[in-house]
Tab-separated table of C-alpha atoms in Angstrom:
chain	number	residue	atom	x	y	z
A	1	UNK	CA	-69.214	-6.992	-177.679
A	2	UNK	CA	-70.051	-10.378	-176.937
A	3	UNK	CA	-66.801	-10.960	-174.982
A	4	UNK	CA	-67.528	-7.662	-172.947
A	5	UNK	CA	-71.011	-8.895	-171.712
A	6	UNK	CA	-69.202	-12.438	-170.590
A	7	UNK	CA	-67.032	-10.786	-168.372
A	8	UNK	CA	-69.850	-8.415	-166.637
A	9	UNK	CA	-71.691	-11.180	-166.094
A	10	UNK	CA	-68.438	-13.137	-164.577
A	11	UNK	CA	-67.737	-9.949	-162.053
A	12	UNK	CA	-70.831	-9.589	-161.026
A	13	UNK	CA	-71.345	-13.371	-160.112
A	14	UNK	CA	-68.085	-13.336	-157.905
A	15	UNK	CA	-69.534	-10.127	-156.605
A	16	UNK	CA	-72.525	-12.275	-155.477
A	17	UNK	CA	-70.933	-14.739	-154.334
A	18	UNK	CA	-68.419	-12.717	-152.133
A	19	UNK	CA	-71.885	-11.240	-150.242
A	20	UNK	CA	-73.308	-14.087	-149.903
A	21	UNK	CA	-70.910	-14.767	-147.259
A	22	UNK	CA	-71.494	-11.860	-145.538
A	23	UNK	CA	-73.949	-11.000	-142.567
A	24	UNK	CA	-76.862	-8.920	-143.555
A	25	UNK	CA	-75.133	-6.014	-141.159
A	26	UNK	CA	-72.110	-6.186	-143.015
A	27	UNK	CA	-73.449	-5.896	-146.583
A	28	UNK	CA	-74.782	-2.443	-145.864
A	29	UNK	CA	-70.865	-1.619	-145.151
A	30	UNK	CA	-69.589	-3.487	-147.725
A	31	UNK	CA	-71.659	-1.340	-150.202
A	32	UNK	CA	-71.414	2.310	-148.742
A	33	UNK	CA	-67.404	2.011	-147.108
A	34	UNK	CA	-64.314	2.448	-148.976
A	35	UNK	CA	-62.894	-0.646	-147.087
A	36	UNK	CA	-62.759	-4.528	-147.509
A	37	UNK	CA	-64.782	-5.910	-145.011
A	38	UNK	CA	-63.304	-9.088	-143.209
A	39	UNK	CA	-65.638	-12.112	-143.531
A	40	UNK	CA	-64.938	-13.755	-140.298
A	41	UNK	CA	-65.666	-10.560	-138.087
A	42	UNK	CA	-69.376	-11.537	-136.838
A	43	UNK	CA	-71.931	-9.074	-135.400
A	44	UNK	CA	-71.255	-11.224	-131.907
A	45	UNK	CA	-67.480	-10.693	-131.730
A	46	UNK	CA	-66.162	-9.397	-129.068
A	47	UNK	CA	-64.056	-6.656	-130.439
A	48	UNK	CA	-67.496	-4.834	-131.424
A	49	UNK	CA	-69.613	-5.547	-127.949
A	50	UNK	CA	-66.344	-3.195	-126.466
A	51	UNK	CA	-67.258	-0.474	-128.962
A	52	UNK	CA	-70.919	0.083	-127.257
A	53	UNK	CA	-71.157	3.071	-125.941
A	54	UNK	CA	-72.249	2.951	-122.288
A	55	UNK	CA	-74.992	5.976	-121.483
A	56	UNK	CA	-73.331	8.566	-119.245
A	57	UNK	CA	-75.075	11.460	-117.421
A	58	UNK	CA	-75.689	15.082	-118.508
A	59	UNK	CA	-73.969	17.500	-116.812
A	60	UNK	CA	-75.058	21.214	-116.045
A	61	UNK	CA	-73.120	23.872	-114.277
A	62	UNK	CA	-74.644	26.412	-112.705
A	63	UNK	CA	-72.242	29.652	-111.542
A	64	UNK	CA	-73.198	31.862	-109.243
A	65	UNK	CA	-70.699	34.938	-109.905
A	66	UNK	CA	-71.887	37.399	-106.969
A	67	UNK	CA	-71.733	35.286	-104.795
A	68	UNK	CA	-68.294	33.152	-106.121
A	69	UNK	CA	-66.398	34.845	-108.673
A	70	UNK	CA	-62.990	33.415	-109.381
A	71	UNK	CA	-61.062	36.313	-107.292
A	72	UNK	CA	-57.660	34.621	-106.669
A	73	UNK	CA	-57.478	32.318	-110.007
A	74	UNK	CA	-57.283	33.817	-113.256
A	75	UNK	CA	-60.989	33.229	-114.636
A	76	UNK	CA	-60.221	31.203	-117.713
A	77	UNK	CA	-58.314	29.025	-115.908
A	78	UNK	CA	-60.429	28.651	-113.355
A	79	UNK	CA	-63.090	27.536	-115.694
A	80	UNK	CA	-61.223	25.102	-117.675
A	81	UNK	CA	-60.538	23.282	-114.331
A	82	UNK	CA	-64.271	23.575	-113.070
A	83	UNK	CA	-65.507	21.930	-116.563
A	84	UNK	CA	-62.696	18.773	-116.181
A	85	UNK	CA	-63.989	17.804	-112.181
A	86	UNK	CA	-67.266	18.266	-113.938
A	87	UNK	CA	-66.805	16.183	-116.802
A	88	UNK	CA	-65.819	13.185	-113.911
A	89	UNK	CA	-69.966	12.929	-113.199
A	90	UNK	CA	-70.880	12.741	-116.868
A	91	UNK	CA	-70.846	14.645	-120.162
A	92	UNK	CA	-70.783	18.715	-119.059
A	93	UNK	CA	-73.943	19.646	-121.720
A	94	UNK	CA	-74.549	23.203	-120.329
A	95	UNK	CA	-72.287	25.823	-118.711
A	96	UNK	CA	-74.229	29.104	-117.097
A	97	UNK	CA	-73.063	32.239	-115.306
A	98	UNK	CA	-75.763	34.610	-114.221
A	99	UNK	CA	-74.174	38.100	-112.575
A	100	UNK	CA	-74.975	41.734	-112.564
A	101	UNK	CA	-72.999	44.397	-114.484
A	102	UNK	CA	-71.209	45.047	-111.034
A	103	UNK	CA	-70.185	42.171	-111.114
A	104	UNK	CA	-68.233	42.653	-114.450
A	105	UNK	CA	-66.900	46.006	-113.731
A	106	UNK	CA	-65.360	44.793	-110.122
A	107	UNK	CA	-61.130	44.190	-109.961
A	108	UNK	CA	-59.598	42.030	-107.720
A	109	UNK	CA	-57.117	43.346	-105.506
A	110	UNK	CA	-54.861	40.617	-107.198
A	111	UNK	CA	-55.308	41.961	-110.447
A	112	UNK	CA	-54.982	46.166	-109.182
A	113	UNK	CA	-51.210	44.735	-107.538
A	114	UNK	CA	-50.336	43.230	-111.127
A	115	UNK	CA	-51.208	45.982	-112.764
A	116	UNK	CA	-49.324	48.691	-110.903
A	117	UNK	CA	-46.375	46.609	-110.437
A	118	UNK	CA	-46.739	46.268	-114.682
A	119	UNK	CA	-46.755	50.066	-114.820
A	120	UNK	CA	-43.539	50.554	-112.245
A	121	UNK	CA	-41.923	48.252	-114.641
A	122	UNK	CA	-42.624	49.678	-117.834
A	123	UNK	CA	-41.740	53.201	-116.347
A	124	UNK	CA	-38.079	51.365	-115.370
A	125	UNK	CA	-37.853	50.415	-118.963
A	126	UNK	CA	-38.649	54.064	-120.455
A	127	UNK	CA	-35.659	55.271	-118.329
A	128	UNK	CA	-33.380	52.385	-119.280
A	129	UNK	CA	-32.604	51.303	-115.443
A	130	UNK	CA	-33.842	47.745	-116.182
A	131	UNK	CA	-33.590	45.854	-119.552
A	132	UNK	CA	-35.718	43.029	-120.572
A	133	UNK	CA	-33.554	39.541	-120.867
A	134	UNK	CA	-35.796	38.894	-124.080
A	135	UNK	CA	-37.193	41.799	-126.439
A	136	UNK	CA	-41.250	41.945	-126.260
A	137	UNK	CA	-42.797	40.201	-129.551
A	138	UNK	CA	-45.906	41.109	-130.943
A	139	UNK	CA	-47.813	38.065	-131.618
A	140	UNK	CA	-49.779	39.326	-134.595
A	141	UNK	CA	-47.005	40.540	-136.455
A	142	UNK	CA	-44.090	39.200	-135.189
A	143	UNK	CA	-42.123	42.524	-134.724
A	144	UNK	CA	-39.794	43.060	-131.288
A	145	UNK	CA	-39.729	45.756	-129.234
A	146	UNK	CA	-37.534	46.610	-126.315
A	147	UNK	CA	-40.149	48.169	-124.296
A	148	UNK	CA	-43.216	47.553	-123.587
A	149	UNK	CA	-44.856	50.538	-123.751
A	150	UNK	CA	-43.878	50.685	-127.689
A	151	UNK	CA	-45.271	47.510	-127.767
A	152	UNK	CA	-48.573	48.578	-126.535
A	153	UNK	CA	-48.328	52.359	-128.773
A	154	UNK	CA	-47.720	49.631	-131.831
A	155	UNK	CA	-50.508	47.306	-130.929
A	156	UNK	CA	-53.098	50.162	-130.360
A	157	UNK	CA	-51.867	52.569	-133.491
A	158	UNK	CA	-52.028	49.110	-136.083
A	159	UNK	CA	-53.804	45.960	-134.942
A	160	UNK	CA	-56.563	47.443	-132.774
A	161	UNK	CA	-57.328	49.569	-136.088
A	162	UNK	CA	-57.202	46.963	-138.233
A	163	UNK	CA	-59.544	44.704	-135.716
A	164	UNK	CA	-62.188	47.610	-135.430
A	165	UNK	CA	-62.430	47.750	-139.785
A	166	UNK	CA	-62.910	44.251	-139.689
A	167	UNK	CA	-65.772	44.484	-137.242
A	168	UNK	CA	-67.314	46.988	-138.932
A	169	UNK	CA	-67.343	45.505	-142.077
A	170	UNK	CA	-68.938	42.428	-140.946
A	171	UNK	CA	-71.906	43.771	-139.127
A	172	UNK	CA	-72.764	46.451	-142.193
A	173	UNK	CA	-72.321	43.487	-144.962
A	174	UNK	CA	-75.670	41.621	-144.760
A	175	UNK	CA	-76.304	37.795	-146.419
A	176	UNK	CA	-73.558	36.005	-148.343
A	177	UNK	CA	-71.487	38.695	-147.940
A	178	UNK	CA	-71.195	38.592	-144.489
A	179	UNK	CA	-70.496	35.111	-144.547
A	180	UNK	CA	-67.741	35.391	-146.729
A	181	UNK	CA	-66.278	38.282	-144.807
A	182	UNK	CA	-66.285	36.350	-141.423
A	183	UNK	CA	-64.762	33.567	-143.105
A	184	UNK	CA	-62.135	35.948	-144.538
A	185	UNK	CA	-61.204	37.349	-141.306
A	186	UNK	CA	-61.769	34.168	-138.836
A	187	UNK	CA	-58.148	33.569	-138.597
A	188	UNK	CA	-57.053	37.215	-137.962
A	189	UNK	CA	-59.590	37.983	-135.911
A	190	UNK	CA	-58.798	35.020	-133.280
A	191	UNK	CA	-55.286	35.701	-133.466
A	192	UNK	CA	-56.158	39.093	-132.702
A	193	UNK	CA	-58.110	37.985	-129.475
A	194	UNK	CA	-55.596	35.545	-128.384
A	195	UNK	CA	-52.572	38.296	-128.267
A	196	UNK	CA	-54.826	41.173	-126.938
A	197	UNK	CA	-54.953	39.574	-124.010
A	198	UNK	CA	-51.458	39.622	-123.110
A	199	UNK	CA	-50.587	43.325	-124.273
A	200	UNK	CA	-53.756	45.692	-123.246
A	201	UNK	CA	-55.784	46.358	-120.369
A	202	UNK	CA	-59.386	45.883	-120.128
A	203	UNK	CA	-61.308	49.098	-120.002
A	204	UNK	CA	-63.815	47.356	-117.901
A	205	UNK	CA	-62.875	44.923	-115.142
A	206	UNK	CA	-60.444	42.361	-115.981
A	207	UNK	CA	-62.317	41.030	-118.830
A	208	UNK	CA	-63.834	38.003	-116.616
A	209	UNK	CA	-67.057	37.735	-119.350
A	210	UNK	CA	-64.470	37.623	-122.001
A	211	UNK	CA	-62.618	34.591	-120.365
A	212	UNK	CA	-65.638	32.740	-119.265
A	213	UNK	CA	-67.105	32.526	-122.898
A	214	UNK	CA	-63.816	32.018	-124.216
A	215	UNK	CA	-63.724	28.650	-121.612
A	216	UNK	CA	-67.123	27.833	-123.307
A	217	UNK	CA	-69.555	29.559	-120.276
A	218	UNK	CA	-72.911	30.934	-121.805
A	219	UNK	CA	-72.811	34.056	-119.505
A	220	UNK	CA	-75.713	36.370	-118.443
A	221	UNK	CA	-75.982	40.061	-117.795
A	222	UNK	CA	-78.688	40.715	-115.108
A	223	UNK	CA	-80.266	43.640	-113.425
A	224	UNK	CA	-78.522	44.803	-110.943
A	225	UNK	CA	-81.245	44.643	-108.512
A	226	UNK	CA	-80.466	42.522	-105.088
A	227	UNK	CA	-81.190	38.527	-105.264
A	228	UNK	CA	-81.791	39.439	-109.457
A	229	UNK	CA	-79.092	36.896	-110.583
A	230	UNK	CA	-80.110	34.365	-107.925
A	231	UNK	CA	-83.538	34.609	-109.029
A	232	UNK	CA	-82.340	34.396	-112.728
A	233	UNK	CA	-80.027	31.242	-111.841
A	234	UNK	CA	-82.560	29.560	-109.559
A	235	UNK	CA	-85.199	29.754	-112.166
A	236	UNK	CA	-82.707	28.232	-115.722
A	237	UNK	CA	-81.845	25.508	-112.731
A	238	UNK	CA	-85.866	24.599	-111.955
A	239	UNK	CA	-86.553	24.640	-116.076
A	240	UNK	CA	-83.793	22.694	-117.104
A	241	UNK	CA	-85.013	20.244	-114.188
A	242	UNK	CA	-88.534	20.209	-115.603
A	243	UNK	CA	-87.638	19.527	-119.051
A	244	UNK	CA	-84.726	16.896	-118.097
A	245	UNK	CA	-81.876	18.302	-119.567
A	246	UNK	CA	-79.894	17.013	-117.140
A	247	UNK	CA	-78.726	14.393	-114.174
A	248	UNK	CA	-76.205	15.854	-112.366
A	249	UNK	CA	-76.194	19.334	-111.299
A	250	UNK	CA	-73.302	21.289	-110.413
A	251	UNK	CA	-73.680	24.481	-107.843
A	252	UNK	CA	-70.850	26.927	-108.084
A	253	UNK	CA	-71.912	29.653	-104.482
A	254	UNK	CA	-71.869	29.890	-100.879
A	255	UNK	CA	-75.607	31.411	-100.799
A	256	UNK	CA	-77.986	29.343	-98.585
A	257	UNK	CA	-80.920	30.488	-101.357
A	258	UNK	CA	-80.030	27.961	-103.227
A	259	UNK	CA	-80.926	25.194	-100.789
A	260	UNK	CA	-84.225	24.415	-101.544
A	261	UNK	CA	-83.286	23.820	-105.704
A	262	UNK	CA	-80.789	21.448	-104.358
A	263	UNK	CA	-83.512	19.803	-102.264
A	264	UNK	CA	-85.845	19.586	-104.893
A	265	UNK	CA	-83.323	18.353	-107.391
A	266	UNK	CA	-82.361	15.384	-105.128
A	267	UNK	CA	-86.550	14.730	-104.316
A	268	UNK	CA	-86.431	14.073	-108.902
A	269	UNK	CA	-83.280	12.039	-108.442
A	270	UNK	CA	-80.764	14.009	-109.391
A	271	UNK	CA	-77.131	14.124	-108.365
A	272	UNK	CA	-76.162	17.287	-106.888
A	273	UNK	CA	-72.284	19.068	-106.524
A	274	UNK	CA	-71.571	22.102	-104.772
A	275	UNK	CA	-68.300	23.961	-105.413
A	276	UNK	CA	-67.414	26.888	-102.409
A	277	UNK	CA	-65.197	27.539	-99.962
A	278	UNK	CA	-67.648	27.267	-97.080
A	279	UNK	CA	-66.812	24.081	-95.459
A	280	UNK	CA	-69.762	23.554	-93.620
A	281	UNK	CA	-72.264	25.540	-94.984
A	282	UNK	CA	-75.966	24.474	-95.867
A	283	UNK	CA	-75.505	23.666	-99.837
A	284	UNK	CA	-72.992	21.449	-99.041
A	285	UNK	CA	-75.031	19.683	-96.508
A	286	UNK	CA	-77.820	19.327	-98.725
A	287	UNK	CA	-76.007	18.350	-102.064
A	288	UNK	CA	-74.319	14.819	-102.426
A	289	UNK	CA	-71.074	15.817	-102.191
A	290	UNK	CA	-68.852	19.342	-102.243
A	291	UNK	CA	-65.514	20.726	-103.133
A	292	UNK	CA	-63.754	23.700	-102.160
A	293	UNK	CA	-62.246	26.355	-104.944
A	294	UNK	CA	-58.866	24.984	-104.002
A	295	UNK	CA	-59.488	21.425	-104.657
A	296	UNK	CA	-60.888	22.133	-108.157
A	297	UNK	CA	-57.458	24.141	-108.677
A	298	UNK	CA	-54.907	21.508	-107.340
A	299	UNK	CA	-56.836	18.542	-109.318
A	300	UNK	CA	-57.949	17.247	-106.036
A	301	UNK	CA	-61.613	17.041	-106.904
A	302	UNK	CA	-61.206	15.865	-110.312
A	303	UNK	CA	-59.605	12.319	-108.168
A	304	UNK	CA	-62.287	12.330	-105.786
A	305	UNK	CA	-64.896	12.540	-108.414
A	306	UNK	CA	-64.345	8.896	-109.031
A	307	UNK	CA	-64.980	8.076	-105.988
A	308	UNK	CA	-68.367	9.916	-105.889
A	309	UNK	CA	-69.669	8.651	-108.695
A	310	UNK	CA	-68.746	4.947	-107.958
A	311	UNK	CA	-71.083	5.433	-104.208
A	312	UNK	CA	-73.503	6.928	-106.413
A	313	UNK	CA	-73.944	4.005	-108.338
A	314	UNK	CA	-73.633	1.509	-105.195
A	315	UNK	CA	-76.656	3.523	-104.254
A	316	UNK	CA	-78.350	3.352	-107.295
A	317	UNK	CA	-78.189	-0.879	-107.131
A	318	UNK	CA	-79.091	-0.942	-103.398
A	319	UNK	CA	-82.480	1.122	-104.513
A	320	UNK	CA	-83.216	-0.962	-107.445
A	321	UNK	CA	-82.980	-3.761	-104.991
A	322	UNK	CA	-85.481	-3.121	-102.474
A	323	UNK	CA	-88.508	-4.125	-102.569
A	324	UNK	CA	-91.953	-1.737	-102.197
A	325	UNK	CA	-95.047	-2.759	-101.617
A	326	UNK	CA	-97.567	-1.143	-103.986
A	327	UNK	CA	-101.161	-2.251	-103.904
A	328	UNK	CA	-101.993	-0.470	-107.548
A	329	UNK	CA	-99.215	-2.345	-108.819
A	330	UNK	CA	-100.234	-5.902	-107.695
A	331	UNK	CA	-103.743	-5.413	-108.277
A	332	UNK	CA	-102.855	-4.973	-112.066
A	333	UNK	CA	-100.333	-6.953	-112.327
A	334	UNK	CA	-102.116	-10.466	-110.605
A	335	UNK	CA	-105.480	-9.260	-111.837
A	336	UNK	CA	-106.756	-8.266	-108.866
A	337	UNK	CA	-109.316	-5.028	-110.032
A	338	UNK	CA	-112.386	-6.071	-108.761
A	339	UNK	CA	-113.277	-5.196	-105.633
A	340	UNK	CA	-113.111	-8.265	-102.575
A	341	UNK	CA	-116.205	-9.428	-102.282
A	342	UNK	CA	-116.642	-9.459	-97.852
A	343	UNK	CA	-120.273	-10.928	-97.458
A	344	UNK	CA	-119.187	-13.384	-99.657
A	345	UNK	CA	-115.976	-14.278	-97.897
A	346	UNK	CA	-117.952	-14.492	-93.979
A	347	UNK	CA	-120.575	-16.499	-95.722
A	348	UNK	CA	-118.424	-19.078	-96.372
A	349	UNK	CA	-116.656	-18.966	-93.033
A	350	UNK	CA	-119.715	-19.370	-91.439
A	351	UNK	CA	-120.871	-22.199	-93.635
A	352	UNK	CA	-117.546	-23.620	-92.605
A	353	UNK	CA	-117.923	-23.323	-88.739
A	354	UNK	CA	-121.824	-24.592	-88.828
A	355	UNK	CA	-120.095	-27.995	-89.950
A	356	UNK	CA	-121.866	-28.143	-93.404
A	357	UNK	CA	-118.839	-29.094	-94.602
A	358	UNK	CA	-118.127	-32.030	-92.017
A	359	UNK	CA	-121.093	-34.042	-93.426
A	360	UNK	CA	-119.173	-34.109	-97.024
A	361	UNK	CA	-116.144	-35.353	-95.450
A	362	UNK	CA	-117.031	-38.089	-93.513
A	363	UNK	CA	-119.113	-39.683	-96.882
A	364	UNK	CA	-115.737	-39.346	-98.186
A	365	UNK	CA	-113.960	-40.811	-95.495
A	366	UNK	CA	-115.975	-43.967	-94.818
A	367	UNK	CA	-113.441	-46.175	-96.725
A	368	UNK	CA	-109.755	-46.421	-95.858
A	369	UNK	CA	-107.613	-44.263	-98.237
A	370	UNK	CA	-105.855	-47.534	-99.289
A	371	UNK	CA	-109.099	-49.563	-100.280
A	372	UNK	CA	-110.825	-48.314	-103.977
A	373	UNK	CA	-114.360	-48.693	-104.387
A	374	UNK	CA	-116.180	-50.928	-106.053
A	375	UNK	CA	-118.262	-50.240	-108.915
A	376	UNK	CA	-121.318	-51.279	-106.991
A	377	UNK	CA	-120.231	-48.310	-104.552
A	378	UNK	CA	-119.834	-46.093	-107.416
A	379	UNK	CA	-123.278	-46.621	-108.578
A	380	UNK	CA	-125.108	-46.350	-105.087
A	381	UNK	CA	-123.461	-43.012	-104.738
């Protein structure tokens, strides 16, 4: 027992000893991290001052779908590209489109060419005049098919079925059931979504809501009453303004409404990005800078971004460097609160003009500046 205690007390003094040499910072590592801290790595190194993060601006984007929807580019697509430029002017914090229910219903003529051609080609296939180079695989399953019609009689008939049981069993299962049940059926569910896209038609639209939230957009449903989605918009803009959510906004319309958020946003110092295809339209003359629909599909804007940002901060220096004057300021700052005293000040001007002060410096000036005075002189005075 004796020989037990020795050796505790042995370990624990090369324990000591080993954090003694040690920074305080390090210590707190050394006890909570599974790792053997290195003695000679100092709080000043310069390995760690690389590590500090270096604040970055907040991002919002701010999609006006009446007026812009992504008609040409397939929506989730488009989105995924309109977050990346965005992410060049900071860290993309909120994502918001605001559009009516026409909107949603509304099919590009795009889209209504794909789809017919689609249909021409699966009635080819029925008759056996054209043959697919690769049979069509369902993505849930795995099973082939050498039309697609059976494809889409198999996906409807089994894995729709399936999805809608799922569904319903979540939303009638309340508390830890339902958590265990969406756990359950995560994976198959998102599977599901990921081939349904592929194999059926949306019964409204083209399913641009669907894509837009699957890109990570929070997107609104609005009235469908004329200027209701601006109004919407314009207003989550002005509150996420007033509570300083965020530094940089970014404008996705054409509509000239808009112009006087963008003016306001700039008056609060805010950095402001417009995204249309109006060239020389007034958002883009009142935001910082703008980009076309194309240049956020090619990439384009994503280069120039850099560019932007690095005028924004030559800006930013240029401001910090002028100077202001500001009479509160320098009143506090050199003590300066009481109020000037004028009848004081012309009192002593006048005094000064009378010559009252002449008399006082010719007793002073009687001797040369080289000769001192005597004691004697000293005392007389």
């Amino acid at each position: 027992m004796m020989g037990f205690v020795a050796i505790r007390n042995i370990f624990h003094s090369i324990q000591s000893r080993k954090l003694q040499t040690l920074t305080p910072c390090y210590i707190v590592l050394y006890r909570y991290c599974h790792f053997q801290p290195n003695p000679n790595l100092g709080p000043s190194d310069p390995s760690l001052s690389s590590l500090k993060k270096v604040p970055q601006n907040n991002v919002g984007i701010f999609w006006d779908l009446d007026n812009k929807p992504p008609k040409s580019f397939p929506p989730y697509e488009a989105a995924v590209r309109l977050k990346k430029a965005a992410s060049e002017f900071g860290v993309v914090r909120y994502m918001v489109a605001y559009a009516n229910s026409h909107a949603f219903s509304y099919v590009p003529p795009d889209v209504r060419e794909q789809r017919k051609e689609r249909k021409a080609l699966d009635q080819l296939e029925n008759k056996g005049v054209v043959k697919p180079d690769e049979p069509h695989i369902c993505r849930v399953c795995g099973r082939r098919f050498y039309t697609n019609e059976k494809l889409v009689n198999h996906f409807k008939q089994i894995h729709e079925r399936e999805q809608t049981k799922r569904v319903n069993q979540i939303e009638s299962a309340r508390g830890k059931m339902r958590v265990k049940l969406v756990a359950k059926f995560s994976m198959k569910m998102e599977k599901y979504k990921k081939a349904v896209r592929d194999v059926l038609t949306p019964k409204v639209g083209y399913g641009l809501a669907d894509e837009l939230k699957r890109a990570g957009f929070w997107v609104r449903t609005v009235s469908d009453k004329p200027q209701a989605a601006d109004i919407a918009l314009r207003n989550h803009m002005v509150d996420m303004m007033d509570r300083r959510r965020v530094e940089c906004l970014v404008l996705v319309s054409d509509d000239s409404d808009f112009t006087e958020v963008l003016k306001e946003a700039r008056l609060r110092c805010l950095k402001t990005v417009v995204v249309g295809d109006s060239n020389d339209g007034a958002l883009k003359r009142t935001a910082d800078t703008g980009f076309s629909w194309q240049e956020i599909m090619m990439g384009k804007a994503k280069k120039e971004a850099v560019s932007v940002v690095g005028r924004w901060k030559d800006r930013d220096v240029l401001k910090r460097l002028e100077w202001t004057y500001d009479p509160e300021r320098d009143r506090k700052l050199y003590g300066l609160d009481d109020e000037f005293d004028l009848e004081s000040w012309d009192s002593e001007l006048e005094g000064f003009s009378s010559g009252e002060y002449d008399d006082h410096l010719q007793k002073e000036d009687k001797n040369a500046w080289w000769e001192l005075g005597s004691d004697s002189d000293l005392k007389s005075q």
